Amino acid sequence: MVYRRTQQVMKRLAARRRAILTAARDIASTGGMAAVQIAPVALRADVAAGTVYRYFPSKADLISELIAEIAQDELTAIRGAADAAPGPSSALAAAIATVAVHMVSHRKLAWGILAEPVDVDVSATQLASRREIAGEIEARIIAAVSAGHLPQQDTSLAATALLGALHEALVGPLAPDNFDDQATLRDVVQTATLLALRAVGVTDARARGLVVQAALPASMPAGE
């Protein structure tokens, strides 16, 4: 009986932690990381503010864990799409398209994990997220180069440049704000993926074919 009660307590604690993170994510998805404040998170999670602090000693701790979780979800999606592709070039196209889909579908969250300024220091977590995502893109570039599908190049620089270009074009301050319908979203993702593939040396005709092959979701949430 003691063991069973202990397991129940652990499940209850995990569920409460999950509720807090989910509440923080919901708030960030509409207002950005800057909108993640302890009081509204507690209210949305239906817990006391003090309870939030029991799980996350500071707002920086809460936002940092949220950033890491969102980045991990994106990495999982990138790997899943790339691993399902039939070859290294199509895997690279799928990885890039998945990053672009995430950015246009969840613009507040994408901006938050990459570069959004907030009133607490989460820069180390944001930098780690950028490195992980760039590293995943680099792995796909390396595979395509090794297969002879791309010219020899500085793969680290190429991956960083691609992520930076996608970020600036899709969620940065210069990004357009008219991602409000499915046709526009798909066109933007396909255009961004095509430009990225050309940048690393895929010929235009081949790049267009890879973009067509890239598995895009049938529907995407309107850009937030």
PDB file of N, CA, C and O in Angstrom, residues 6-46:
ATOM      1  N   THR A   6       2.833   6.007  -2.933  1.00  0.00           N
ATOM      2  CA  THR A   6       3.976   6.768  -3.423  1.00  0.00           C
ATOM      3  C   THR A   6       3.884   6.962  -4.932  1.00  0.00           C
ATOM      4  O   THR A   6       4.134   8.059  -5.440  1.00  0.00           O
ATOM      5  N   GLN A   7       3.517   5.939  -5.648  1.00  0.00           N
ATOM      6  CA  GLN A   7       3.341   6.040  -7.089  1.00  0.00           C
ATOM      7  C   GLN A   7       2.242   7.037  -7.442  1.00  0.00           C
ATOM      8  O   GLN A   7       2.376   7.816  -8.387  1.00  0.00           O
ATOM      9  N   GLN A   8       1.180   7.033  -6.683  1.00  0.00           N
ATOM     10  CA  GLN A   8       0.090   7.972  -6.928  1.00  0.00           C
ATOM     11  C   GLN A   8       0.543   9.406  -6.704  1.00  0.00           C
ATOM     12  O   GLN A   8       0.191  10.311  -7.461  1.00  0.00           O
ATOM     13  N   VAL A   9       1.328   9.601  -5.652  1.00  0.00           N
ATOM     14  CA  VAL A   9       1.845  10.938  -5.375  1.00  0.00           C
ATOM     15  C   VAL A   9       2.751  11.402  -6.514  1.00  0.00           C
ATOM     16  O   VAL A   9       2.664  12.546  -6.977  1.00  0.00           O
ATOM     17  N   MET A  10       3.614  10.521  -6.979  1.00  0.00           N
ATOM     18  CA  MET A  10       4.512  10.875  -8.077  1.00  0.00           C
ATOM     19  C   MET A  10       3.740  11.238  -9.334  1.00  0.00           C
ATOM     20  O   MET A  10       4.086  12.189 -10.036  1.00  0.00           O
ATOM     21  N   LYS A  11       2.699  10.491  -9.610  1.00  0.00           N
ATOM     22  CA  LYS A  11       1.875  10.791 -10.781  1.00  0.00           C
ATOM     23  C   LYS A  11       1.182  12.138 -10.627  1.00  0.00           C
ATOM     24  O   LYS A  11       1.077  12.917 -11.577  1.00  0.00           O
ATOM     25  N   ARG A  12       0.709  12.417  -9.412  1.00  0.00           N
ATOM     26  CA  ARG A  12       0.036  13.686  -9.169  1.00  0.00           C
ATOM     27  C   ARG A  12       1.011  14.857  -9.323  1.00  0.00           C
ATOM     28  O   ARG A  12       0.683  15.890  -9.912  1.00  0.00           O
ATOM     29  N   LEU A  13       2.219  14.711  -8.814  1.00  0.00           N
ATOM     30  CA  LEU A  13       3.229  15.759  -8.937  1.00  0.00           C
ATOM     31  C   LEU A  13       3.607  15.978 -10.401  1.00  0.00           C
ATOM     32  O   LEU A  13       3.740  17.117 -10.857  1.00  0.00           O
ATOM     33  N   ALA A  14       3.775  14.884 -11.142  1.00  0.00           N
ATOM     34  CA  ALA A  14       4.113  14.993 -12.560  1.00  0.00           C
ATOM     35  C   ALA A  14       2.988  15.655 -13.347  1.00  0.00           C
ATOM     36  O   ALA A  14       3.243  16.473 -14.241  1.00  0.00           O
ATOM     37  N   ALA A  15       1.754  15.325 -13.006  1.00  0.00           N
ATOM     38  CA  ALA A  15       0.605  15.913 -13.695  1.00  0.00           C
ATOM     39  C   ALA A  15       0.519  17.413 -13.423  1.00  0.00           C
ATOM     40  O   ALA A  15       0.200  18.200 -14.320  1.00  0.00           O
ATOM     41  N   ARG A  16       0.838  17.810 -12.206  1.00  0.00           N
ATOM     42  CA  ARG A  16       0.797  19.235 -11.868  1.00  0.00           C
ATOM     43  C   ARG A  16       1.901  19.996 -12.597  1.00  0.00           C
ATOM     44  O   ARG A  16       1.677  21.086 -13.117  1.00  0.00           O
ATOM     45  N   ARG A  17       3.065  19.390 -12.648  1.00  0.00           N
ATOM     46  CA  ARG A  17       4.173  20.019 -13.390  1.00  0.00           C
ATOM     47  C   ARG A  17       3.806  20.155 -14.864  1.00  0.00           C
ATOM     48  O   ARG A  17       4.060  21.184 -15.495  1.00  0.00           O
ATOM     49  N   ARG A  18       3.193  19.107 -15.417  1.00  0.00           N
ATOM     50  CA  ARG A  18       2.775  19.120 -16.803  1.00  0.00           C
ATOM     51  C   ARG A  18       1.738  20.218 -17.045  1.00  0.00           C
ATOM     52  O   ARG A  18       1.783  20.924 -18.058  1.00  0.00           O
ATOM     53  N   ALA A  19       0.814  20.382 -16.108  1.00  0.00           N
ATOM     54  CA  ALA A  19      -0.218  21.410 -16.243  1.00  0.00           C
ATOM     55  C   ALA A  19       0.396  22.804 -16.258  1.00  0.00           C
ATOM     56  O   ALA A  19      -0.038  23.679 -17.015  1.00  0.00           O
ATOM     57  N   ILE A  20       1.411  23.016 -15.434  1.00  0.00           N
ATOM     58  CA  ILE A  20       2.074  24.320 -15.383  1.00  0.00           C
ATOM     59  C   ILE A  20       2.784  24.602 -16.702  1.00  0.00           C
ATOM     60  O   ILE A  20       2.660  25.705 -17.266  1.00  0.00           O
ATOM     61  N   LEU A  21       3.509  23.633 -17.211  1.00  0.00           N
ATOM     62  CA  LEU A  21       4.209  23.826 -18.480  1.00  0.00           C
ATOM     63  C   LEU A  21       3.235  24.024 -19.641  1.00  0.00           C
ATOM     64  O   LEU A  21       3.474  24.842 -20.536  1.00  0.00           O
ATOM     65  N   THR A  22       2.138  23.275 -19.619  1.00  0.00           N
ATOM     66  CA  THR A  22       1.131  23.434 -20.670  1.00  0.00           C
ATOM     67  C   THR A  22       0.513  24.816 -20.620  1.00  0.00           C
ATOM     68  O   THR A  22       0.295  25.457 -21.663  1.00  0.00           O
ATOM     69  N   ALA A  23       0.235  25.302 -19.424  1.00  0.00           N
ATOM     70  CA  ALA A  23      -0.317  26.646 -19.271  1.00  0.00           C
ATOM     71  C   ALA A  23       0.666  27.693 -19.793  1.00  0.00           C
ATOM     72  O   ALA A  23       0.288  28.627 -20.508  1.00  0.00           O
ATOM     73  N   ALA A  24       1.945  27.534 -19.457  1.00  0.00           N
ATOM     74  CA  ALA A  24       2.966  28.469 -19.926  1.00  0.00           C
ATOM     75  C   ALA A  24       3.073  28.440 -21.450  1.00  0.00           C
ATOM     76  O   ALA A  24       3.199  29.484 -22.101  1.00  0.00           O
ATOM     77  N   ARG A  25       2.978  27.251 -22.011  1.00  0.00           N
ATOM     78  CA  ARG A  25       3.068  27.115 -23.472  1.00  0.00           C
ATOM     79  C   ARG A  25       1.869  27.758 -24.153  1.00  0.00           C
ATOM     80  O   ARG A  25       2.016  28.422 -25.188  1.00  0.00           O
ATOM     81  N   ASP A  26       0.687  27.575 -23.601  1.00  0.00           N
ATOM     82  CA  ASP A  26      -0.515  28.189 -24.173  1.00  0.00           C
ATOM     83  C   ASP A  26      -0.393  29.709 -24.175  1.00  0.00           C
ATOM     84  O   ASP A  26      -0.763  30.377 -25.153  1.00  0.00           O
ATOM     85  N   ILE A  27       0.115  30.245 -23.091  1.00  0.00           N
ATOM     86  CA  ILE A  27       0.281  31.697 -22.996  1.00  0.00           C
ATOM     87  C   ILE A  27       1.331  32.181 -23.988  1.00  0.00           C
ATOM     88  O   ILE A  27       1.139  33.184 -24.689  1.00  0.00           O
ATOM     89  N   ALA A  28       2.454  31.466 -24.077  1.00  0.00           N
ATOM     90  CA  ALA A  28       3.523  31.850 -24.995  1.00  0.00           C
ATOM     91  C   ALA A  28       3.084  31.766 -26.451  1.00  0.00           C
ATOM     92  O   ALA A  28       3.537  32.545 -27.294  1.00  0.00           O
ATOM     93  N   SER A  29       2.198  30.832 -26.763  1.00  0.00           N
ATOM     94  CA  SER A  29       1.783  30.640 -28.152  1.00  0.00           C
ATOM     95  C   SER A  29       0.994  31.827 -28.687  1.00  0.00           C
ATOM     96  O   SER A  29       0.936  32.042 -29.897  1.00  0.00           O
ATOM     97  N   THR A  30       0.401  32.601 -27.796  1.00  0.00           N
ATOM     98  CA  THR A  30      -0.355  33.778 -28.233  1.00  0.00           C
ATOM     99  C   THR A  30       0.327  35.093 -27.894  1.00  0.00           C
ATOM    100  O   THR A  30       0.165  36.076 -28.607  1.00  0.00           O
ATOM    101  N   GLY A  31       1.110  35.099 -26.817  1.00  0.00           N
ATOM    102  CA  GLY A  31       1.729  36.353 -26.391  1.00  0.00           C
ATOM    103  C   GLY A  31       3.235  36.357 -26.396  1.00  0.00           C
ATOM    104  O   GLY A  31       3.850  37.382 -26.065  1.00  0.00           O
ATOM    105  N   GLY A  32       3.852  35.241 -26.764  1.00  0.00           N
ATOM    106  CA  GLY A  32       5.302  35.159 -26.738  1.00  0.00           C
ATOM    107  C   GLY A  32       5.827  34.842 -25.350  1.00  0.00           C
ATOM    108  O   GLY A  32       5.078  34.833 -24.370  1.00  0.00           O
ATOM    109  N   MET A  33       7.125  34.599 -25.263  1.00  0.00           N
ATOM    110  CA  MET A  33       7.735  34.268 -23.978  1.00  0.00           C
ATOM    111  C   MET A  33       7.613  35.406 -22.979  1.00  0.00           C
ATOM    112  O   MET A  33       7.539  35.181 -21.766  1.00  0.00           O
ATOM    113  N   ALA A  34       7.584  36.635 -23.470  1.00  0.00           N
ATOM    114  CA  ALA A  34       7.475  37.786 -22.572  1.00  0.00           C
ATOM    115  C   ALA A  34       6.163  37.775 -21.805  1.00  0.00           C
ATOM    116  O   ALA A  34       6.060  38.381 -20.727  1.00  0.00           O
ATOM    117  N   ALA A  35       5.150  37.104 -22.343  1.00  0.00           N
ATOM    118  CA  ALA A  35       3.843  37.058 -21.675  1.00  0.00           C
ATOM    119  C   ALA A  35       3.794  35.987 -20.594  1.00  0.00           C
ATOM    120  O   ALA A  35       2.813  35.921 -19.836  1.00  0.00           O
ATOM    121  N   VAL A  36       4.808  35.152 -20.506  1.00  0.00           N
ATOM    122  CA  VAL A  36       4.826  34.079 -19.507  1.00  0.00           C
ATOM    123  C   VAL A  36       5.206  34.675 -18.161  1.00  0.00           C
ATOM    124  O   VAL A  36       6.381  34.932 -17.883  1.00  0.00           O
ATOM    125  N   GLN A  37       4.208  34.920 -17.337  1.00  0.00           N
ATOM    126  CA  GLN A  37       4.384  35.457 -15.988  1.00  0.00           C
ATOM    127  C   GLN A  37       3.779  34.461 -14.999  1.00  0.00           C
ATOM    128  O   GLN A  37       2.844  33.725 -15.328  1.00  0.00           O
ATOM    129  N   ILE A  38       4.306  34.446 -13.807  1.00  0.00           N
ATOM    130  CA  ILE A  38       3.898  33.427 -12.834  1.00  0.00           C
ATOM    131  C   ILE A  38       2.406  33.472 -12.533  1.00  0.00           C
ATOM    132  O   ILE A  38       1.730  32.434 -12.520  1.00  0.00           O
ATOM    133  N   ALA A  39       1.853  34.648 -12.276  1.00  0.00           N
ATOM    134  CA  ALA A  39       0.442  34.752 -11.878  1.00  0.00           C
ATOM    135  C   ALA A  39      -0.507  34.211 -12.954  1.00  0.00           C
ATOM    136  O   ALA A  39      -1.365  33.374 -12.657  1.00  0.00           O
ATOM    137  N   PRO A  40      -0.391  34.670 -14.217  1.00  0.00           N
ATOM    138  CA  PRO A  40      -1.301  34.121 -15.231  1.00  0.00           C
ATOM    139  C   PRO A  40      -1.073  32.643 -15.516  1.00  0.00           C
ATOM    140  O   PRO A  40      -2.015  31.917 -15.825  1.00  0.00           O
ATOM    141  N   VAL A  41       0.155  32.177 -15.397  1.00  0.00           N
ATOM    142  CA  VAL A  41       0.422  30.750 -15.575  1.00  0.00           C
ATOM    143  C   VAL A  41      -0.279  29.956 -14.483  1.00  0.00           C
ATOM    144  O   VAL A  41      -0.928  28.931 -14.737  1.00  0.00           O
ATOM    145  N   ALA A  42      -0.162  30.420 -13.247  1.00  0.00           N
ATOM    146  CA  ALA A  42      -0.812  29.742 -12.124  1.00  0.00           C
ATOM    147  C   ALA A  42      -2.323  29.710 -12.320  1.00  0.00           C
ATOM    148  O   ALA A  42      -2.972  28.675 -12.093  1.00  0.00           O
ATOM    149  N   LEU A  43      -2.879  30.836 -12.742  1.00  0.00           N
ATOM    150  CA  LEU A  43      -4.323  30.910 -12.949  1.00  0.00           C
ATOM    151  C   LEU A  43      -4.774  29.932 -14.028  1.00  0.00           C
ATOM    152  O   LEU A  43      -5.754  29.202 -13.851  1.00  0.00           O
ATOM    153  N   ARG A  44      -4.036  29.874 -15.124  1.00  0.00           N
ATOM    154  CA  ARG A  44      -4.412  28.984 -16.223  1.00  0.00           C
ATOM    155  C   ARG A  44      -4.235  27.516 -15.843  1.00  0.00           C
ATOM    156  O   ARG A  44      -4.999  26.653 -16.304  1.00  0.00           O
ATOM    157  N   ALA A  45      -3.229  27.237 -15.013  1.00  0.00           N
ATOM    158  CA  ALA A  45      -2.983  25.855 -14.584  1.00  0.00           C
ATOM    159  C   ALA A  45      -3.851  25.455 -13.401  1.00  0.00           C
ATOM    160  O   ALA A  45      -3.809  24.299 -12.967  1.00  0.00           O
ATOM    161  N   ASP A  46      -4.601  26.425 -12.859  1.00  0.00           N
ATOM    162  CA  ASP A  46      -5.483  26.187 -11.713  1.00  0.00           C
ATOM    163  C   ASP A  46      -4.692  25.743 -10.481  1.00  0.00           C
ATOM    164  O   ASP A  46      -5.063  24.798  -9.793  1.00  0.00           O
TER     165      ASP A  46
END
